[in-house]
Amino acid sequence: MLKLDKVIPLLVFLGCSCGALLADTVTITSSKDNTLYEDPLGGISNGVGYYMFAGKTGSSVLRRALIEFDIAGNVPAGATINSVSLTLN
């Protein structure tokens, strides 16, 4: 005979794992971002600012944006990813 304290954790585990397997869409926000500013020594960046920049400025200085996403921590192992979209504001 199963005790109630052993059944409830099992049901919670099964409920959580089944929901993850049936998910059609996973939304992942970025875990890190940074702007790299063109510099001969490569030492200028801004990872703590409110904004991210990419492209060429009016004075032809280049800026590159870097974004990191924790895919492995948010998508179940063995899952098939059929499409990805990126939305920036």
Coordinates of N, CA and C in Angstrom, one line a residue:
M1 N 0.8 -1.2 0.0 CA 0.0 0.0 0.0 C 0.9 1.2 0.0
L2 N 0.6 2.2 -0.9 CA 1.4 3.4 -1.0 C 0.9 4.4 0.0
K3 N 1.8 5.1 0.6 CA 1.5 6.1 1.6 C 1.2 7.4 0.8
L4 N 0.4 8.3 1.4 CA 0.0 9.5 0.7 C 1.2 10.4 0.5
D5 N 2.2 10.4 1.4 CA 3.4 11.3 1.2 C 4.3 10.8 0.1
K6 N 4.1 9.6 -0.4 CA 4.9 9.1 -1.6 C 4.1 9.3 -2.9
V7 N 2.7 9.3 -2.8 CA 1.9 9.4 -4.0 C 1.9 10.8 -4.5
I8 N 1.8 11.8 -3.6 CA 1.6 13.2 -4.0 C 2.9 13.7 -4.8
P9 N 4.1 13.4 -4.3 CA 5.3 13.9 -5.1 C 5.3 13.2 -6.5
L10 N 4.9 11.9 -6.6 CA 4.9 11.2 -7.8 C 3.9 11.9 -8.8
L11 N 2.7 12.2 -8.3 CA 1.7 12.9 -9.1 C 2.2 14.2 -9.6
V12 N 2.8 15.0 -8.7 CA 3.3 16.3 -9.1 C 4.4 16.1 -10.2
F13 N 5.3 15.1 -10.0 CA 6.3 14.9 -11.0 C 5.7 14.5 -12.4
L14 N 4.7 13.6 -12.3 CA 4.1 13.2 -13.6 C 3.4 14.4 -14.2
G15 N 2.7 15.2 -13.5 CA 2.0 16.3 -14.0 C 2.9 17.3 -14.6
C16 N 4.1 17.6 -14.0 CA 5.0 18.5 -14.5 C 5.7 18.0 -15.8
S17 N 6.1 16.7 -15.8 CA 6.8 16.2 -16.9 C 5.9 16.0 -18.1
C18 N 4.6 15.7 -17.9 CA 3.7 15.6 -19.1 C 3.4 16.9 -19.7
G19 N 3.3 18.0 -18.9 CA 3.0 19.3 -19.4 C 4.2 19.8 -20.2
A20 N 5.4 19.5 -19.8 CA 6.6 19.9 -20.6 C 6.6 19.2 -21.9
L21 N 6.2 17.9 -22.0 CA 6.2 17.2 -23.2 C 5.2 17.7 -24.2
L22 N 4.1 18.2 -23.7 CA 3.0 18.6 -24.6 C 3.1 20.1 -25.0
A23 N 4.1 20.8 -24.5 CA 4.2 22.3 -24.8 C 4.5 22.5 -26.3
D24 N 3.7 23.4 -26.9 CA 3.9 23.7 -28.3 C 4.8 24.9 -28.5
T25 N 4.8 25.8 -27.5 CA 5.6 27.0 -27.6 C 6.3 27.3 -26.3
V26 N 7.6 27.7 -26.4 CA 8.4 28.0 -25.3 C 8.9 29.5 -25.5
T27 N 8.6 30.4 -24.6 CA 9.1 31.7 -24.7 C 10.3 31.9 -23.8
I28 N 11.4 32.3 -24.3 CA 12.6 32.4 -23.5 C 13.1 33.9 -23.7
T29 N 13.3 34.5 -22.5 CA 13.8 35.9 -22.6 C 15.3 35.8 -22.5
S30 N 16.0 36.8 -22.9 CA 17.5 36.8 -22.9 C 18.0 36.8 -21.4
S31 N 19.1 36.1 -21.3 CA 19.7 36.0 -19.9 C 20.9 37.0 -19.8
K32 N 21.4 37.4 -20.9 CA 22.5 38.4 -20.9 C 22.4 39.2 -22.3
D33 N 22.9 40.5 -22.2 CA 23.0 41.2 -23.5 C 24.2 42.2 -23.3
N34 N 24.8 42.7 -24.4 CA 25.9 43.6 -24.3 C 26.0 44.3 -25.7
T35 N 26.6 45.5 -25.6 CA 26.9 46.2 -26.8 C 28.4 46.3 -26.9
L36 N 29.0 45.9 -28.0 CA 30.5 46.1 -28.2 C 30.7 47.3 -29.1
Y37 N 31.5 48.2 -28.7 CA 31.8 49.4 -29.4 C 33.1 49.3 -30.2
E38 N 33.2 49.7 -31.4 CA 34.4 49.6 -32.2 C 35.5 50.3 -31.5
D39 N 36.6 49.6 -31.3 CA 37.8 50.1 -30.6 C 39.0 49.3 -31.0
P40 N 40.1 50.0 -31.3 CA 41.3 49.3 -31.8 C 41.8 48.2 -30.8
L41 N 41.6 48.4 -29.5 CA 42.0 47.4 -28.5 C 40.9 46.5 -28.1
G42 N 39.7 46.7 -28.6 CA 38.5 45.8 -28.3 C 38.1 45.9 -26.9
G43 N 38.3 47.0 -26.2 CA 38.0 47.1 -24.8 C 36.8 47.9 -24.3
I44 N 36.0 48.2 -25.3 CA 34.8 49.1 -24.9 C 33.5 48.3 -25.1
S45 N 32.8 48.1 -24.1 CA 31.5 47.4 -24.2 C 30.6 48.0 -23.1
N46 N 29.3 47.7 -23.2 CA 28.3 48.2 -22.2 C 27.3 47.1 -22.0
G47 N 27.6 46.3 -20.9 CA 26.6 45.2 -20.6 C 25.6 45.5 -19.5
V48 N 25.8 46.7 -18.9 CA 24.9 47.1 -17.8 C 24.0 48.3 -18.2
G49 N 24.0 48.7 -19.4 CA 23.2 49.9 -19.8 C 21.8 49.4 -20.1
Y50 N 20.9 50.4 -20.2 CA 19.5 50.2 -20.4 C 19.2 49.8 -21.9
Y51 N 20.1 50.1 -22.8 CA 19.8 49.9 -24.2 C 20.9 49.1 -24.8
M52 N 20.6 48.5 -26.0 CA 21.6 47.7 -26.8 C 21.7 48.4 -28.2
F53 N 22.9 48.5 -28.7 CA 23.0 49.1 -30.0 C 23.7 48.2 -31.0
A54 N 23.3 48.3 -32.3 CA 23.9 47.6 -33.4 C 23.9 48.4 -34.6
G55 N 25.0 48.3 -35.4 CA 25.0 49.0 -36.7 C 26.1 50.1 -36.7
K56 N 26.0 51.0 -37.7 CA 27.0 52.0 -37.9 C 26.5 53.3 -37.5
T57 N 27.3 54.1 -36.7 CA 26.8 55.4 -36.3 C 27.0 56.4 -37.4
G58 N 26.6 57.7 -37.2 CA 26.7 58.7 -38.2 C 28.2 59.0 -38.5
S59 N 29.1 58.7 -37.6 CA 30.5 58.9 -37.8 C 31.2 57.6 -38.2
S60 N 30.5 56.7 -38.7 CA 30.9 55.4 -39.2 C 31.6 54.5 -38.2
V61 N 31.3 54.6 -36.9 CA 31.8 53.8 -35.9 C 30.8 52.6 -35.7
L62 N 31.4 51.4 -35.7 CA 30.6 50.2 -35.6 C 30.2 49.8 -34.2
R63 N 29.0 49.3 -34.0 CA 28.6 48.8 -32.7 C 27.9 47.4 -33.0
R64 N 28.2 46.4 -32.1 CA 27.7 45.1 -32.3 C 26.9 44.7 -31.0
A65 N 25.8 44.1 -31.2 CA 24.9 43.6 -30.1 C 25.1 42.1 -29.9
L66 N 25.2 41.7 -28.7 CA 25.3 40.3 -28.3 C 24.2 40.0 -27.4
I67 N 23.5 38.9 -27.6 CA 22.4 38.4 -26.8 C 22.6 36.9 -26.5
E68 N 22.4 36.6 -25.2 CA 22.5 35.2 -24.8 C 21.2 34.6 -24.3
F69 N 20.8 33.4 -24.8 CA 19.6 32.8 -24.3 C 20.0 31.4 -23.7
D70 N 19.3 31.0 -22.6 CA 19.5 29.7 -22.0 C 18.6 28.7 -22.6
I71 N 19.0 28.2 -23.8 CA 18.1 27.2 -24.5 C 18.0 25.9 -23.7
A72 N 19.2 25.4 -23.3 CA 19.2 24.1 -22.6 C 18.5 24.1 -21.3
G73 N 18.4 25.2 -20.6 CA 17.7 25.3 -19.4 C 16.2 25.5 -19.6
N74 N 15.7 25.7 -20.8 CA 14.3 26.0 -21.0 C 13.6 25.1 -22.0
V75 N 14.4 24.3 -22.7 CA 13.8 23.4 -23.7 C 14.2 22.0 -23.2
P76 N 13.2 21.1 -23.1 CA 13.5 19.7 -22.7 C 14.5 19.0 -23.6
A77 N 15.4 18.2 -23.0 CA 16.3 17.4 -23.7 C 15.6 16.5 -24.7
G78 N 16.1 16.4 -25.9 CA 15.5 15.6 -26.9 C 14.4 16.2 -27.7
A79 N 14.0 17.5 -27.3 CA 12.9 18.1 -28.0 C 13.4 18.5 -29.4
T80 N 12.4 18.6 -30.3 CA 12.7 19.1 -31.7 C 12.2 20.5 -31.8
I81 N 13.1 21.4 -32.2 CA 12.8 22.8 -32.4 C 12.4 23.0 -33.9
N82 N 11.2 23.3 -34.2 CA 10.8 23.5 -35.6 C 10.9 24.9 -36.2
S83 N 10.8 25.9 -35.3 CA 11.0 27.2 -35.7 C 11.4 28.1 -34.6
V84 N 12.0 29.2 -34.9 CA 12.4 30.2 -33.9 C 12.1 31.6 -34.4
S85 N 11.6 32.5 -33.5 CA 11.4 33.9 -33.9 C 12.1 34.7 -32.8
L86 N 12.6 35.9 -33.2 CA 13.2 36.8 -32.3 C 12.5 38.2 -32.4
T87 N 12.0 38.7 -31.3 CA 11.3 40.0 -31.3 C 12.2 41.0 -30.4
L88 N 12.5 42.1 -31.0 CA 13.3 43.1 -30.4 C 12.5 44.4 -30.4
N89 N 12.6 45.1 -29.3 CA 11.9 46.4 -29.2 C 12.9 47.5 -29.0

